[in-house]
Amino acid sequence: MYELEYTKKAKEQLQKTSKDLGERIIRSLERIRIRPFSFVKRLMGSKYFRLRVGDYRLILDIQRRKLIILVIEIGHRRNIYKRI
């Protein structure tokens, strides 16, 4: 099972979301810990992956050798891809 880690920026963005949305995001991350590659898609031209949670996207770095899912950024789908 993969471990979840968050960047400082991702923690701040998670705290800014509403309580309901934050719970949905955490539940989604807990769900993908066993087999993350069946739930995520690779970003084109990047080593990162994205996870869809409603209108929000999570940018992830999945490190297979260390079994770590690093949450890099959380944001609304209209803004998240501009920052990467």
PDB file of C-alpha atoms in Angstrom:
ATOM      1  CA  MET A   1       0.000   0.000   0.000  1.00  0.00           C
ATOM      2  CA  TYR A   2       1.260   3.472  -0.899  1.00  0.00           C
ATOM      3  CA  GLU A   3       1.828   6.207   1.672  1.00  0.00           C
ATOM      4  CA  LEU A   4       0.330   9.663   1.188  1.00  0.00           C
ATOM      5  CA  GLU A   5       2.488  12.764   1.477  1.00  0.00           C
ATOM      6  CA  TYR A   6       1.513  16.373   0.852  1.00  0.00           C
ATOM      7  CA  THR A   7       3.559  19.370  -0.207  1.00  0.00           C
ATOM      8  CA  LYS A   8       3.182  22.508   1.885  1.00  0.00           C
ATOM      9  CA  LYS A   9       1.229  24.115  -0.950  1.00  0.00           C
ATOM     10  CA  ALA A  10      -1.149  21.147  -1.215  1.00  0.00           C
ATOM     11  CA  LYS A  11      -1.864  21.247   2.534  1.00  0.00           C
ATOM     12  CA  GLU A  12      -2.706  24.946   2.320  1.00  0.00           C
ATOM     13  CA  GLN A  13      -4.971  24.403  -0.686  1.00  0.00           C
ATOM     14  CA  LEU A  14      -6.737  21.520   1.056  1.00  0.00           C
ATOM     15  CA  GLN A  15      -7.420  23.676   4.113  1.00  0.00           C
ATOM     16  CA  LYS A  16      -8.907  26.427   1.917  1.00  0.00           C
ATOM     17  CA  THR A  17     -11.517  24.097   0.430  1.00  0.00           C
ATOM     18  CA  SER A  18     -14.900  23.602   2.029  1.00  0.00           C
ATOM     19  CA  LYS A  19     -15.258  20.896   4.662  1.00  0.00           C
ATOM     20  CA  ASP A  20     -17.342  18.642   2.391  1.00  0.00           C
ATOM     21  CA  LEU A  21     -14.930  18.941  -0.520  1.00  0.00           C
ATOM     22  CA  GLY A  22     -11.928  18.346   1.735  1.00  0.00           C
ATOM     23  CA  GLU A  23     -13.487  15.140   3.023  1.00  0.00           C
ATOM     24  CA  ARG A  24     -14.220  13.975  -0.549  1.00  0.00           C
ATOM     25  CA  ILE A  25     -10.613  14.638  -1.553  1.00  0.00           C
ATOM     26  CA  ILE A  26      -9.230  12.730   1.436  1.00  0.00           C
ATOM     27  CA  ARG A  27     -11.597   9.789   0.812  1.00  0.00           C
ATOM     28  CA  SER A  28     -10.523   9.689  -2.832  1.00  0.00           C
ATOM     29  CA  LEU A  29      -6.854   9.680  -1.875  1.00  0.00           C
ATOM     30  CA  GLU A  30      -7.416   6.897   0.652  1.00  0.00           C
ATOM     31  CA  ARG A  31      -9.210   4.858  -2.024  1.00  0.00           C
ATOM     32  CA  ILE A  32      -6.319   5.020  -4.512  1.00  0.00           C
ATOM     33  CA  ARG A  33      -3.617   3.967  -2.017  1.00  0.00           C
ATOM     34  CA  ILE A  34      -3.836   0.281  -2.971  1.00  0.00           C
ATOM     35  CA  ARG A  35      -3.728   0.522  -6.794  1.00  0.00           C
ATOM     36  CA  PRO A  36      -3.263   4.167  -7.780  1.00  0.00           C
ATOM     37  CA  PHE A  37      -2.657   3.575 -11.490  1.00  0.00           C
ATOM     38  CA  SER A  38      -6.208   2.357 -12.076  1.00  0.00           C
ATOM     39  CA  PHE A  39      -7.607   5.719 -10.869  1.00  0.00           C
ATOM     40  CA  VAL A  40      -5.199   8.346 -12.223  1.00  0.00           C
ATOM     41  CA  LYS A  41      -4.201   9.604 -15.665  1.00  0.00           C
ATOM     42  CA  ARG A  42      -0.774  10.798 -16.718  1.00  0.00           C
ATOM     43  CA  LEU A  43      -0.493  14.463 -17.641  1.00  0.00           C
ATOM     44  CA  MET A  44       0.657  14.885 -21.218  1.00  0.00           C
ATOM     45  CA  GLY A  45       4.303  15.859 -21.485  1.00  0.00           C
ATOM     46  CA  SER A  46       4.870  15.501 -17.742  1.00  0.00           C
ATOM     47  CA  LYS A  47       5.933  12.915 -15.184  1.00  0.00           C
ATOM     48  CA  TYR A  48       2.955  13.799 -12.985  1.00  0.00           C
ATOM     49  CA  PHE A  49      -0.521  12.307 -12.764  1.00  0.00           C
ATOM     50  CA  ARG A  50      -3.949  13.801 -12.164  1.00  0.00           C
ATOM     51  CA  LEU A  51      -6.823  12.579 -10.047  1.00  0.00           C
ATOM     52  CA  ARG A  52     -10.330  13.879 -10.672  1.00  0.00           C
ATOM     53  CA  VAL A  53     -12.553  14.702  -7.682  1.00  0.00           C
ATOM     54  CA  GLY A  54     -15.667  16.415  -9.037  1.00  0.00           C
ATOM     55  CA  ASP A  55     -14.621  19.761 -10.534  1.00  0.00           C
ATOM     56  CA  TYR A  56     -11.292  19.652  -8.689  1.00  0.00           C
ATOM     57  CA  ARG A  57      -8.047  18.066  -9.816  1.00  0.00           C
ATOM     58  CA  LEU A  58      -5.161  16.768  -7.753  1.00  0.00           C
ATOM     59  CA  ILE A  59      -1.698  16.749  -9.274  1.00  0.00           C
ATOM     60  CA  LEU A  60       0.239  13.745  -8.001  1.00  0.00           C
ATOM     61  CA  ASP A  61       3.750  12.354  -8.239  1.00  0.00           C
ATOM     62  CA  ILE A  62       3.669   8.584  -7.758  1.00  0.00           C
ATOM     63  CA  GLN A  63       6.988   7.075  -6.729  1.00  0.00           C
ATOM     64  CA  ARG A  64       6.780   3.345  -7.396  1.00  0.00           C
ATOM     65  CA  ARG A  65      10.058   2.298  -5.772  1.00  0.00           C
ATOM     66  CA  LYS A  66       9.309   4.055  -2.470  1.00  0.00           C
ATOM     67  CA  LEU A  67       5.526   3.406  -2.566  1.00  0.00           C
ATOM     68  CA  ILE A  68       4.709   7.085  -2.070  1.00  0.00           C
ATOM     69  CA  ILE A  69       1.935   9.216  -3.525  1.00  0.00           C
ATOM     70  CA  LEU A  70       3.001  12.851  -3.254  1.00  0.00           C
ATOM     71  CA  VAL A  71       0.131  15.337  -3.576  1.00  0.00           C
ATOM     72  CA  ILE A  72       1.686  18.355  -5.287  1.00  0.00           C
ATOM     73  CA  GLU A  73      -1.258  20.637  -5.913  1.00  0.00           C
ATOM     74  CA  ILE A  74      -5.043  20.794  -5.480  1.00  0.00           C
ATOM     75  CA  GLY A  75      -7.258  23.163  -7.443  1.00  0.00           C
ATOM     76  CA  HIS A  76     -10.296  23.769  -9.596  1.00  0.00           C
ATOM     77  CA  ARG A  77     -10.031  22.300 -13.066  1.00  0.00           C
ATOM     78  CA  ARG A  78     -10.164  25.700 -14.795  1.00  0.00           C
ATOM     79  CA  ASN A  79      -7.050  26.923 -12.963  1.00  0.00           C
ATOM     80  CA  ILE A  80      -4.927  23.927 -12.062  1.00  0.00           C
ATOM     81  CA  TYR A  81      -3.347  23.189 -15.466  1.00  0.00           C
ATOM     82  CA  LYS A  82      -2.183  26.790 -15.993  1.00  0.00           C
ATOM     83  CA  ARG A  83       0.128  26.562 -12.966  1.00  0.00           C
ATOM     84  CA  ILE A  84       1.994  23.435 -14.002  1.00  0.00           C
TER      85      ILE A  84
END
